[in-house]
mmCIF file of C-alpha atoms in Angstrom:
data_model
loop_
_atom_site.group_PDB
_atom_site.id
_atom_site.type_symbol
_atom_site.label_atom_id
_atom_site.label_comp_id
_atom_site.label_asym_id
_atom_site.label_seq_id
_atom_site.Cartn_x
_atom_site.Cartn_y
_atom_site.Cartn_z
ATOM 1 C CA MET D 3 -13.932 26.101 117.867
ATOM 2 C CA LYS D 4 -12.840 24.603 114.568
ATOM 3 C CA LYS D 5 -15.026 22.466 112.404
ATOM 4 C CA LEU D 6 -13.667 19.024 111.619
ATOM 5 C CA ALA D 7 -13.420 19.009 107.857
ATOM 6 C CA LEU D 8 -13.648 15.692 106.058
ATOM 7 C CA ILE D 9 -12.161 15.569 102.578
ATOM 8 C CA SER D 10 -12.484 12.509 100.322
ATOM 9 C CA VAL D 11 -8.907 11.228 100.321
ATOM 10 C CA VAL D 12 -7.746 7.694 101.071
ATOM 11 C CA GLY D 13 -4.289 6.436 101.984
ATOM 12 C CA LEU D 14 -3.477 8.249 105.212
ATOM 13 C CA ILE D 15 -0.055 8.501 106.770
ATOM 14 C CA LEU D 16 1.180 9.242 110.283
ATOM 15 C CA THR D 17 4.226 8.428 112.371
ATOM 16 C CA GLY D 18 4.049 6.694 115.754
ATOM 17 C CA CYS D 19 6.581 6.645 118.533
ATOM 18 C CA GLY D 20 6.042 5.287 122.030
ATOM 19 C CA GLY D 21 5.853 7.110 125.290
ATOM 20 C CA SER D 22 5.264 10.678 126.269
ATOM 21 C CA ASP D 23 9.055 11.254 126.193
ATOM 22 C CA SER D 24 9.599 9.370 122.981
ATOM 23 C CA ASN D 25 12.461 8.961 120.626
ATOM 24 C CA SER D 26 12.699 7.959 116.962
ATOM 25 C CA ASN D 27 12.751 4.205 117.527
ATOM 26 C CA GLY D 28 9.335 3.976 119.106
ATOM 27 C CA SER D 29 10.251 3.780 122.767
ATOM 28 C CA ASN D 30 10.417 6.313 125.569
ATOM 29 C CA ASP D 31 13.318 7.252 127.797
ATOM 30 C CA ASN D 32 12.173 4.665 130.369
ATOM 31 C CA ASN D 33 12.729 1.941 127.820
ATOM 32 C CA THR D 34 8.999 1.394 127.816
ATOM 33 C CA GLN D 35 8.036 0.115 124.363
ATOM 34 C CA ALA D 36 4.887 1.575 122.875
ATOM 35 C CA PRO D 37 2.197 -1.045 122.306
ATOM 36 C CA SER D 38 1.916 -2.498 118.814
ATOM 37 C CA ALA D 39 -1.624 -1.109 118.523
ATOM 38 C CA VAL D 40 -3.791 1.283 120.538
ATOM 39 C CA GLN D 41 -7.494 1.876 121.001
ATOM 40 C CA GLY D 42 -8.219 4.822 123.272
ATOM 41 C CA THR D 43 -8.860 8.510 123.671
ATOM 42 C CA ILE D 44 -6.595 11.409 122.781
ATOM 43 C CA ASP D 45 -4.973 12.789 125.937
ATOM 44 C CA SER D 46 -3.642 15.929 124.230
ATOM 45 C CA VAL D 47 -2.869 17.504 120.846
ATOM 46 C CA SER D 48 0.162 19.707 120.162
ATOM 47 C CA GLY D 49 0.923 20.592 116.550
ATOM 48 C CA ASN D 50 1.101 17.320 114.647
ATOM 49 C CA THR D 51 1.669 15.254 117.811
ATOM 50 C CA ILE D 52 -1.097 13.507 119.685
ATOM 51 C CA VAL D 53 -0.804 11.567 122.925
ATOM 52 C CA VAL D 54 -3.003 8.461 123.256
ATOM 53 C CA ASN D 55 -2.942 6.338 126.442
ATOM 54 C CA GLY D 56 0.255 8.151 127.463
ATOM 55 C CA TYR D 57 2.152 7.482 124.224
ATOM 56 C CA SER D 58 3.098 10.187 121.685
ATOM 57 C CA TYR D 59 2.479 9.810 117.967
ATOM 58 C CA GLN D 60 3.610 12.274 115.325
ATOM 59 C CA VAL D 61 0.759 12.471 112.841
ATOM 60 C CA ASP D 62 0.716 13.491 109.199
ATOM 61 C CA SER D 63 -3.001 12.795 108.715
ATOM 62 C CA ALA D 64 -5.895 10.749 110.055
ATOM 63 C CA ASN D 65 -9.192 9.461 108.739
ATOM 64 C CA TYR D 66 -12.804 8.633 109.388
ATOM 65 C CA ALA D 67 -14.847 6.422 107.066
ATOM 66 C CA GLY D 68 -12.228 6.668 104.316
ATOM 67 C CA GLU D 69 -12.022 10.454 104.430
ATOM 68 C CA ASP D 70 -9.025 12.569 105.369
ATOM 69 C CA VAL D 71 -9.084 14.543 108.620
ATOM 70 C CA ALA D 72 -6.718 17.425 109.256
ATOM 71 C CA ILE D 73 -4.580 16.861 112.363
ATOM 72 C CA ALA D 74 -5.203 20.493 113.430
ATOM 73 C CA ASP D 75 -8.866 19.551 113.821
ATOM 74 C CA LEU D 76 -8.342 16.702 116.285
ATOM 75 C CA GLU D 77 -9.360 17.367 119.867
ATOM 76 C CA LYS D 78 -8.787 15.963 123.329
ATOM 77 C CA ASN D 79 -10.912 12.927 124.333
ATOM 78 C CA MET D 80 -11.784 11.899 120.765
ATOM 79 C CA MET D 81 -11.667 8.096 120.498
ATOM 80 C CA VAL D 82 -9.111 6.796 118.015
ATOM 81 C CA SER D 83 -7.320 3.621 116.990
ATOM 82 C CA ILE D 84 -3.784 3.059 115.751
ATOM 83 C CA SER D 85 -3.216 -0.397 114.292
ATOM 84 C CA SER D 86 -0.011 -2.445 114.187
ATOM 85 C CA ILE D 87 -0.261 -2.529 110.381
ATOM 86 C CA ALA D 88 -0.324 1.258 110.296
ATOM 87 C CA ARG D 89 2.640 1.485 112.699
ATOM 88 C CA SER D 90 4.762 -0.985 110.701
ATOM 89 C CA ALA D 91 4.038 0.942 107.516
ATOM 90 C CA SER D 92 5.782 3.968 109.005
ATOM 91 C CA THR D 93 9.157 2.278 108.561
ATOM 92 C CA HIS D 94 8.755 2.495 104.779
ATOM 93 C CA THR D 95 6.519 5.503 104.253
ATOM 94 C CA GLY D 96 7.483 7.853 107.051
ATOM 95 C CA GLY D 97 4.054 7.607 108.695
ATOM 96 C CA THR D 98 1.290 5.432 110.102
ATOM 97 C CA GLN D 99 -2.500 5.777 110.167
ATOM 98 C CA VAL D 100 -4.880 6.989 112.872
ATOM 99 C CA GLY D 101 -8.592 6.205 112.586
ATOM 100 C CA LEU D 102 -11.344 8.117 114.395
ATOM 101 C CA GLU D 103 -13.678 5.817 116.353
ATOM 102 C CA PRO D 104 -16.722 7.875 117.454
ATOM 103 C CA THR D 105 -19.645 6.205 119.201
ATOM 104 C CA ILE D 106 -22.332 8.359 117.607
ATOM 105 C CA VAL D 107 -22.315 10.410 114.377
ATOM 106 C CA GLY D 108 -25.282 12.510 113.313
ATOM 107 C CA LEU D 109 -27.210 15.747 113.538
ATOM 108 C CA ILE D 110 -27.422 17.491 116.918
ATOM 109 C CA SER D 111 -30.771 18.851 118.204
ATOM 110 C CA ASP D 112 -32.471 20.077 121.360
ATOM 111 C CA THR D 113 -29.265 21.710 122.589
ATOM 112 C CA ASN D 114 -29.288 23.406 125.979
ATOM 113 C CA HIS D 115 -25.865 24.881 126.616
ATOM 114 C CA ASN D 116 -26.801 25.939 130.156
ATOM 115 C CA ASN D 117 -27.071 22.366 131.415
ATOM 116 C CA GLY D 118 -25.208 20.574 128.609
ATOM 117 C CA THR D 119 -28.128 18.464 127.381
ATOM 118 C CA PHE D 120 -28.785 17.651 123.717
ATOM 119 C CA LYS D 121 -29.832 14.890 121.350
ATOM 120 C CA VAL D 122 -28.046 13.177 118.445
ATOM 121 C CA ASN D 123 -30.123 10.887 116.291
ATOM 122 C CA GLY D 124 -32.829 11.210 118.935
ATOM 123 C CA ILE D 125 -30.544 9.880 121.691
ATOM 124 C CA GLU D 126 -30.630 12.021 124.847
ATOM 125 C CA LEU D 127 -27.101 12.932 125.947
ATOM 126 C CA THR D 128 -25.395 15.188 128.488
ATOM 127 C CA PHE D 129 -21.991 16.894 128.214
ATOM 128 C CA THR D 130 -21.324 19.872 130.459
ATOM 129 C CA ASP D 131 -18.426 20.997 128.254
ATOM 130 C CA LEU D 132 -20.556 21.251 125.109
ATOM 131 C CA SER D 133 -19.215 24.121 123.015
ATOM 132 C CA ARG D 134 -21.557 27.061 122.525
ATOM 133 C CA GLU D 135 -20.386 27.124 118.900
ATOM 134 C CA ILE D 136 -22.282 23.850 118.336
ATOM 135 C CA GLU D 137 -25.833 24.591 117.267
ATOM 136 C CA ASN D 138 -28.929 22.599 116.340
ATOM 137 C CA GLY D 139 -28.551 21.044 112.882
ATOM 138 C CA ASP D 140 -24.765 20.693 113.076
ATOM 139 C CA TRP D 141 -23.108 17.378 112.268
ATOM 140 C CA VAL D 142 -21.169 16.079 115.277
ATOM 141 C CA MET D 143 -19.046 13.136 116.358
ATOM 142 C CA VAL D 144 -19.636 11.925 119.901
ATOM 143 C CA SER D 145 -17.014 9.815 121.708
ATOM 144 C CA SER D 146 -18.298 8.014 124.780
ATOM 145 C CA LEU D 147 -18.074 5.041 127.159
ATOM 146 C CA PRO D 148 -21.008 2.773 128.102
ATOM 147 C CA THR D 149 -22.966 3.424 131.294
ATOM 148 C CA ALA D 150 -24.768 1.051 133.643
ATOM 149 C CA ASN D 151 -28.205 1.907 132.230
ATOM 150 C CA ALA D 152 -27.380 1.272 128.517
ATOM 151 C CA GLY D 153 -26.689 4.954 128.044
ATOM 152 C CA TYR D 154 -23.558 6.898 127.113
ATOM 153 C CA LYS D 155 -20.937 8.679 129.209
ATOM 154 C CA VAL D 156 -19.905 11.445 126.780
ATOM 155 C CA LEU D 157 -16.201 12.184 126.492
ATOM 156 C CA SER D 158 -16.203 14.698 123.661
ATOM 157 C CA VAL D 159 -18.506 16.299 121.093
ATOM 158 C CA VAL D 160 -16.822 17.582 117.919
ATOM 159 C CA LYS D 161 -18.496 19.560 115.137
ATOM 160 C CA PHE D 162 -17.546 18.759 111.577
ATOM 161 C CA GLU D 163 -18.533 19.292 107.962
ATOM 162 C CA TYR D 164 -19.647 16.230 106.037
ATOM 163 C CA SER D 165 -18.578 16.083 102.417
ATOM 164 C CA ASN D 166 -20.375 13.289 100.584
ATOM 165 C CA LEU D 167 -21.900 11.167 103.380
ATOM 166 C CA THR D 168 -24.403 13.620 104.764
ATOM 167 C CA GLU D 169 -27.240 11.090 104.821
ATOM 168 C CA SER D 170 -25.277 8.443 106.751
ATOM 169 C CA VAL D 171 -25.390 8.337 110.527
ATOM 170 C CA GLU D 172 -23.687 5.970 112.952
ATOM 171 C CA VAL D 173 -24.620 4.707 116.400
ATOM 172 C CA GLU D 174 -22.902 2.116 118.592
ATOM 173 C CA GLY D 175 -24.692 0.510 121.494
ATOM 174 C CA LEU D 176 -26.196 -2.566 123.130
ATOM 175 C CA ILE D 177 -28.947 -4.569 121.474
ATOM 176 C CA SER D 178 -32.163 -5.243 123.400
ATOM 177 C CA ASP D 179 -35.774 -6.135 122.498
ATOM 178 C CA LEU D 180 -34.556 -7.944 119.385
ATOM 179 C CA ASN D 181 -37.040 -9.450 116.879
ATOM 180 C CA GLU D 182 -36.948 -10.405 113.231
ATOM 181 C CA SER D 183 -36.726 -6.862 111.872
ATOM 182 C CA THR D 184 -36.140 -4.387 114.710
ATOM 183 C CA PHE D 185 -34.271 -3.910 117.952
ATOM 184 C CA LYS D 186 -33.549 -1.237 120.506
ATOM 185 C CA LEU D 187 -30.083 0.315 120.632
ATOM 186 C CA GLY D 188 -28.829 1.813 123.844
ATOM 187 C CA ALA D 189 -31.624 2.965 126.110
ATOM 188 C CA ASN D 190 -34.369 3.743 123.606
ATOM 189 C CA LEU D 191 -33.278 4.160 119.947
ATOM 190 C CA SER D 192 -35.420 2.025 117.583
ATOM 191 C CA VAL D 193 -33.499 0.362 114.746
ATOM 192 C CA ASP D 194 -35.044 -1.206 111.658
ATOM 193 C CA TYR D 195 -32.517 -3.715 110.302
ATOM 194 C CA SER D 196 -34.893 -5.538 107.910
ATOM 195 C CA ILE D 197 -32.768 -4.617 104.841
ATOM 196 C CA ALA D 198 -29.384 -4.270 106.557
ATOM 197 C CA HIS D 199 -26.254 -6.278 105.923
ATOM 198 C CA VAL D 200 -25.355 -8.027 109.205
ATOM 199 C CA ASP D 201 -21.652 -8.563 109.900
ATOM 200 C CA ASN D 202 -21.194 -11.014 112.762
ATOM 201 C CA ASN D 203 -18.482 -13.547 112.121
ATOM 202 C CA GLY D 204 -18.874 -15.077 115.550
ATOM 203 C CA SER D 205 -22.439 -16.326 115.217
ATOM 204 C CA SER D 206 -23.313 -17.161 111.581
ATOM 205 C CA ASN D 207 -24.507 -13.602 111.045
ATOM 206 C CA ARG D 208 -27.088 -13.887 113.818
ATOM 207 C CA LEU D 209 -27.760 -10.965 116.115
ATOM 208 C CA ALA D 210 -28.603 -11.448 119.786
ATOM 209 C CA ASN D 211 -29.633 -9.356 122.790
ATOM 210 C CA GLY D 212 -26.702 -7.965 124.758
ATOM 211 C CA LEU D 213 -24.290 -7.648 121.841
ATOM 212 C CA TRP D 214 -22.491 -4.339 121.259
ATOM 213 C CA VAL D 215 -22.955 -3.301 117.635
ATOM 214 C CA GLU D 216 -22.162 -0.444 115.259
ATOM 215 C CA VAL D 217 -25.114 0.547 113.099
ATOM 216 C CA THR D 218 -24.818 2.790 110.023
ATOM 217 C CA GLY D 219 -27.789 4.067 108.019
ATOM 218 C CA SER D 220 -30.171 7.023 107.989
ATOM 219 C CA MET D 221 -32.770 8.505 110.324
ATOM 220 C CA VAL D 222 -36.386 8.135 109.180
ATOM 221 C CA GLY D 223 -38.336 10.078 111.767
ATOM 222 C CA SER D 224 -37.253 8.643 115.127
ATOM 223 C CA VAL D 225 -36.190 5.263 113.650
ATOM 224 C CA LEU D 226 -32.671 4.453 112.493
ATOM 225 C CA LYS D 227 -33.027 2.613 109.162
ATOM 226 C CA ALA D 228 -29.936 0.432 109.111
ATOM 227 C CA ASP D 229 -27.827 -0.232 106.052
ATOM 228 C CA GLU D 230 -25.265 -2.237 108.002
ATOM 229 C CA VAL D 231 -25.103 -3.775 111.476
ATOM 230 C CA GLU D 232 -21.638 -4.871 112.612
ATOM 231 C CA VAL D 233 -20.967 -6.691 115.865
ATOM 232 C CA GLU D 234 -18.026 -5.071 117.656
ATOM 233 C CA ASP D 235 -15.616 -7.418 119.443
ATOM 234 C CA PHE D 236 -11.968 -8.063 120.284
ATOM 235 C CA ASP D 237 -11.685 -11.376 118.406
ATOM 236 C CA GLU D 238 -9.004 -10.243 115.936
ATOM 237 C CA ILE D 239 -6.815 -7.863 117.925
ATOM 238 C CA ASP D 240 -3.021 -8.217 117.707
ATOM 239 C CA ASN D 241 -0.778 -9.220 120.570
ATOM 240 C CA ASP D 242 0.487 -6.255 122.604
ATOM 241 C CA THR D 243 -2.553 -4.158 121.771
ATOM 242 C CA GLU D 244 -3.525 -1.620 124.468
ATOM 243 C CA ILE D 245 -7.265 -0.948 124.796
ATOM 244 C CA GLU D 246 -8.946 1.733 126.881
ATOM 245 C CA GLY D 247 -12.420 0.977 128.160
ATOM 246 C CA ILE D 248 -14.716 0.376 131.109
ATOM 247 C CA ILE D 249 -15.279 -2.917 132.926
ATOM 248 C CA THR D 250 -18.854 -4.009 132.268
ATOM 249 C CA TRP D 251 -18.800 -7.502 133.834
ATOM 250 C CA VAL D 252 -16.505 -9.349 136.226
ATOM 251 C CA ALA D 253 -16.483 -13.064 137.054
ATOM 252 C CA ASN D 254 -17.223 -13.760 140.727
ATOM 253 C CA ASP D 255 -13.716 -15.173 141.149
ATOM 254 C CA LYS D 256 -12.193 -12.250 139.143
ATOM 255 C CA SER D 257 -10.637 -14.697 136.668
ATOM 256 C CA SER D 258 -12.037 -12.736 133.740
ATOM 257 C CA PHE D 259 -13.853 -9.541 132.876
ATOM 258 C CA ASP D 260 -15.658 -7.897 129.926
ATOM 259 C CA LEU D 261 -14.467 -4.536 128.545
ATOM 260 C CA SER D 262 -17.052 -2.050 127.256
ATOM 261 C CA TYR D 263 -19.421 -4.979 126.468
ATOM 262 C CA LYS D 264 -17.301 -5.896 123.449
ATOM 263 C CA GLY D 265 -15.259 -8.865 124.646
ATOM 264 C CA ARG D 266 -13.683 -10.858 127.477
ATOM 265 C CA PHE D 267 -10.167 -10.847 128.897
ATOM 266 C CA LEU D 268 -8.754 -13.613 131.101
ATOM 267 C CA VAL D 269 -6.633 -12.823 134.129
ATOM 268 C CA ASN D 270 -3.825 -15.117 135.288
ATOM 269 C CA ASP D 271 -0.874 -15.167 137.690
ATOM 270 C CA ASN D 272 1.300 -13.358 135.143
ATOM 271 C CA THR D 273 -1.058 -10.373 134.726
ATOM 272 C CA ARG D 274 0.649 -7.151 135.867
ATOM 273 C CA TYR D 275 -1.245 -4.321 137.542
ATOM 274 C CA GLU D 276 -0.557 -0.593 137.636
ATOM 275 C CA ASP D 277 -2.218 1.819 140.120
ATOM 276 C CA GLY D 278 -4.158 -1.070 141.640
ATOM 277 C CA ASN D 279 -4.419 -4.829 142.003
ATOM 278 C CA LYS D 280 -6.720 -7.750 141.168
ATOM 279 C CA SER D 281 -9.206 -6.708 143.848
ATOM 280 C CA ASN D 282 -9.798 -3.487 141.943
ATOM 281 C CA LEU D 283 -11.394 -5.368 139.030
ATOM 282 C CA THR D 284 -14.907 -4.059 139.665
ATOM 283 C CA LEU D 285 -17.829 -2.958 137.551
ATOM 284 C CA GLY D 286 -17.578 0.592 136.272
ATOM 285 C CA THR D 287 -13.803 0.853 136.587
ATOM 286 C CA GLU D 288 -12.048 2.517 133.646
ATOM 287 C CA VAL D 289 -8.881 0.692 132.653
ATOM 288 C CA GLU D 290 -6.234 0.364 129.940
ATOM 289 C CA VAL D 291 -5.675 -3.345 129.086
ATOM 290 C CA THR D 292 -2.707 -4.763 127.248
ATOM 291 C CA THR D 293 -3.534 -8.142 125.764
ATOM 292 C CA LYS D 294 -2.158 -11.237 124.042
ATOM 293 C CA GLN D 295 -3.754 -14.286 122.456
ATOM 294 C CA ALA D 296 -3.400 -17.679 124.190
ATOM 295 C CA ASN D 297 -5.366 -20.764 123.098
ATOM 296 C CA GLY D 298 -7.873 -18.611 121.282
ATOM 297 C CA GLU D 299 -8.543 -16.386 124.302
ATOM 298 C CA ASN D 300 -7.579 -12.768 125.033
ATOM 299 C CA VAL D 301 -5.357 -12.721 128.108
ATOM 300 C CA ALA D 302 -4.667 -9.454 129.963
ATOM 301 C CA THR D 303 -0.910 -9.088 130.311
ATOM 302 C CA GLU D 304 -1.179 -5.719 132.010
ATOM 303 C CA ILE D 305 -4.075 -3.725 133.504
ATOM 304 C CA GLU D 306 -3.681 -0.035 134.320
ATOM 305 C CA PHE D 307 -6.446 1.344 136.509
ATOM 306 C CA GLU D 308 -7.659 4.836 135.594
ATOM 307 C CA HIS D 309 -10.661 5.668 137.846
ATOM 308 C CA ASP D 310 -14.111 4.467 138.847
ATOM 309 C CA ASP D 311 -17.324 5.660 137.235
ATOM 310 C CA ASP D 312 -18.904 6.899 140.488
ATOM 311 C CA SER D 313 -21.790 8.538 138.664
ATOM 312 C CA GLN D 314 -23.407 5.169 137.889
ATOM 313 C CA ASP D 315 -24.756 2.375 140.134
ATOM 314 C CA TRP D 316 -23.017 -0.491 138.406
ATOM 315 C CA ASN D 317 -23.788 -2.943 141.218
ATOM 316 C CA ASN D 318 -27.427 -3.170 140.138
ATOM 317 C CA ASN D 319 -26.203 -4.290 136.738
ATOM 318 C CA ASP D 320 -24.659 -7.535 138.013
ATOM 319 C CA VAL D 321 -27.127 -10.330 138.863
ATOM 320 C CA ASP D 322 -26.706 -14.041 139.666
ATOM 321 C CA PHE D 323 -29.414 -16.624 139.133
ATOM 322 C CA GLU D 324 -29.548 -20.127 140.611
ATOM 323 C CA GLY D 325 -32.153 -22.772 139.786
ATOM 324 C CA GLU D 326 -33.441 -25.294 137.325
ATOM 325 C CA VAL D 327 -33.818 -24.443 133.599
ATOM 326 C CA GLN D 328 -37.460 -24.939 132.692
ATOM 327 C CA SER D 329 -37.207 -24.357 128.932
ATOM 328 C CA THR D 330 -35.001 -22.974 126.155
ATOM 329 C CA ASN D 331 -35.923 -20.948 123.073
ATOM 330 C CA ASP D 332 -33.644 -21.415 120.050
ATOM 331 C CA ASP D 333 -35.188 -18.510 118.111
ATOM 332 C CA ALA D 334 -34.878 -15.966 120.892
ATOM 333 C CA LEU D 335 -31.608 -17.466 122.252
ATOM 334 C CA SER D 336 -33.006 -17.503 125.773
ATOM 335 C CA PHE D 337 -33.859 -19.855 128.617
ATOM 336 C CA VAL D 338 -36.268 -19.708 131.539
ATOM 337 C CA ILE D 339 -34.779 -20.506 134.961
ATOM 338 C CA GLN D 340 -36.875 -21.265 138.020
ATOM 339 C CA THR D 341 -35.384 -19.400 141.001
ATOM 340 C CA GLN D 342 -36.578 -19.015 144.581
ATOM 341 C CA SER D 343 -38.192 -15.714 143.635
ATOM 342 C CA GLY D 344 -39.928 -17.110 140.510
ATOM 343 C CA ASN D 345 -39.250 -17.788 136.859
ATOM 344 C CA GLN D 346 -36.839 -15.497 135.013
ATOM 345 C CA THR D 347 -36.007 -15.282 131.293
ATOM 346 C CA VAL D 348 -32.269 -14.980 130.579
ATOM 347 C CA TYR D 349 -30.780 -14.382 127.125
ATOM 348 C CA VAL D 350 -27.487 -15.727 125.757
ATOM 349 C CA ASN D 351 -25.235 -14.641 122.913
ATOM 350 C CA GLN D 352 -21.893 -15.546 121.332
ATOM 351 C CA ASN D 353 -20.056 -14.074 124.338
ATOM 352 C CA THR D 354 -21.806 -16.324 126.892
ATOM 353 C CA ARG D 355 -19.347 -18.852 128.357
ATOM 354 C CA TYR D 356 -20.413 -22.329 129.500
ATOM 355 C CA GLU D 357 -18.618 -24.382 132.156
ATOM 356 C CA ASP D 358 -18.858 -27.963 133.410
ATOM 357 C CA GLY D 359 -19.570 -29.396 129.975
ATOM 358 C CA LEU D 360 -22.770 -27.366 129.565
ATOM 359 C CA SER D 361 -23.991 -25.801 126.315
ATOM 360 C CA PHE D 362 -27.094 -23.900 125.374
ATOM 361 C CA GLN D 363 -28.498 -27.102 123.781
ATOM 362 C CA THR D 364 -28.103 -29.072 127.031
ATOM 363 C CA LEU D 365 -29.477 -26.526 129.521
ATOM 364 C CA HIS D 366 -33.082 -27.793 129.676
ATOM 365 C CA GLY D 367 -33.629 -29.538 132.997
ATOM 366 C CA GLN D 368 -30.224 -28.649 134.402
ATOM 367 C CA ARG D 369 -29.649 -26.944 137.720
ATOM 368 C CA ILE D 370 -27.315 -24.054 136.969
ATOM 369 C CA GLU D 371 -25.775 -20.829 138.207
ATOM 370 C CA ALA D 372 -25.894 -17.984 135.692
ATOM 371 C CA GLU D 373 -23.899 -14.758 136.069
ATOM 372 C CA ALA D 374 -25.747 -12.036 134.115
ATOM 373 C CA TYR D 375 -25.902 -8.354 133.365
ATOM 374 C CA LYS D 376 -28.995 -6.230 132.706
ATOM 375 C CA VAL D 377 -29.801 -4.310 129.529
ATOM 376 C CA ASN D 378 -33.114 -2.393 129.500
ATOM 377 C CA ASN D 379 -34.550 -4.854 132.015
ATOM 378 C CA GLN D 380 -33.410 -7.891 130.001
ATOM 379 C CA TYR D 381 -30.854 -10.207 131.593
ATOM 380 C CA ILE D 382 -27.927 -11.442 129.491
ATOM 381 C CA ALA D 383 -25.904 -14.446 130.670
ATOM 382 C CA SER D 384 -22.171 -13.863 130.738
ATOM 383 C CA GLU D 385 -21.275 -17.209 132.267
ATOM 384 C CA VAL D 386 -23.286 -20.412 132.930
ATOM 385 C CA GLU D 387 -22.071 -23.299 135.119
ATOM 386 C CA ALA D 388 -23.533 -26.252 136.964
ATOM 387 C CA GLU D 389 -25.051 -25.410 140.335
ATOM 388 C CA ASP D 390 -22.676 -25.943 143.232
ATOM 389 C CA ASN D 391 -24.394 -28.278 145.693
ATOM 390 C CA ASP D 392 -21.646 -28.140 148.309
#
């Protein structure tokens, strides 16, 4: 196994062309145009060509955190992004730019190659294909998808040599147990963000439970001391972007769904489906979504179904509450709803949608229906509407 070597060089170039049987103008022999931008995993690597979401890209170089990565060191199932800006640059420079998008970066420990268990930044992970050349104390990049229990479904683990960022680690995950200075990330990682820069354009730089964030900083014992916390979303993606992910919430009428906890996509009569249909929009299904912007919303123009995550019980992650709102808490961004089984605290965030003229400020005393998902035994409202009395 090769080590992924990071060398401090900026200004990376690679060439993109669409389709697994591609030609020089960026389309394949089936006249299927490559998407303008891609976020997904590497299907295969051959020489300086990588295949992402079924499209081939000739690559001169790639990068992570502003550092050059040799194409020969890329591996299958690493998460990457190819932007429309990088693709358009290829017309003038002979190449575009690929960025590595790992979920977790840090030191590996507690490795057990017999059963594929290990830890990175104290997070317990499992990957049965873990290379025996990876040893405790190595720096690794982990690419993964979310699971139903706030954990990580590992897709790849790649060993690399850090050059000048050896004290910086990275973890993406769901926020829970948020207070003024700390929160939990994923299932159990404690994060101290008391001195961190918070980047959240959607909510006046406020964090909230249930948001998917990227945290960079350093490990101090078992605590991740954050330098920066950035909320990950799909608010600024270009039209015709294709995104690979897992469905983490679906509206009861299947009119919309959340992808990898990062953002919502609307479904309409013009949405096309491949290897499935609208009824296959279910929790835990891995998909590739092509999107466009319409009236400030992301609309799914095409959904390609990959496969279901049968290893997780996603159904327990989808909960509906009906009842009267007893109180709201502006600081915690939560409300208490009285249901037939008792009072329940439900949290909201910038991704929560309100129907029937409702807003968080008007919930007190209202009879509502709230569609929610569960993160570490906290319920996060995805959609809130007036209770149907019919």
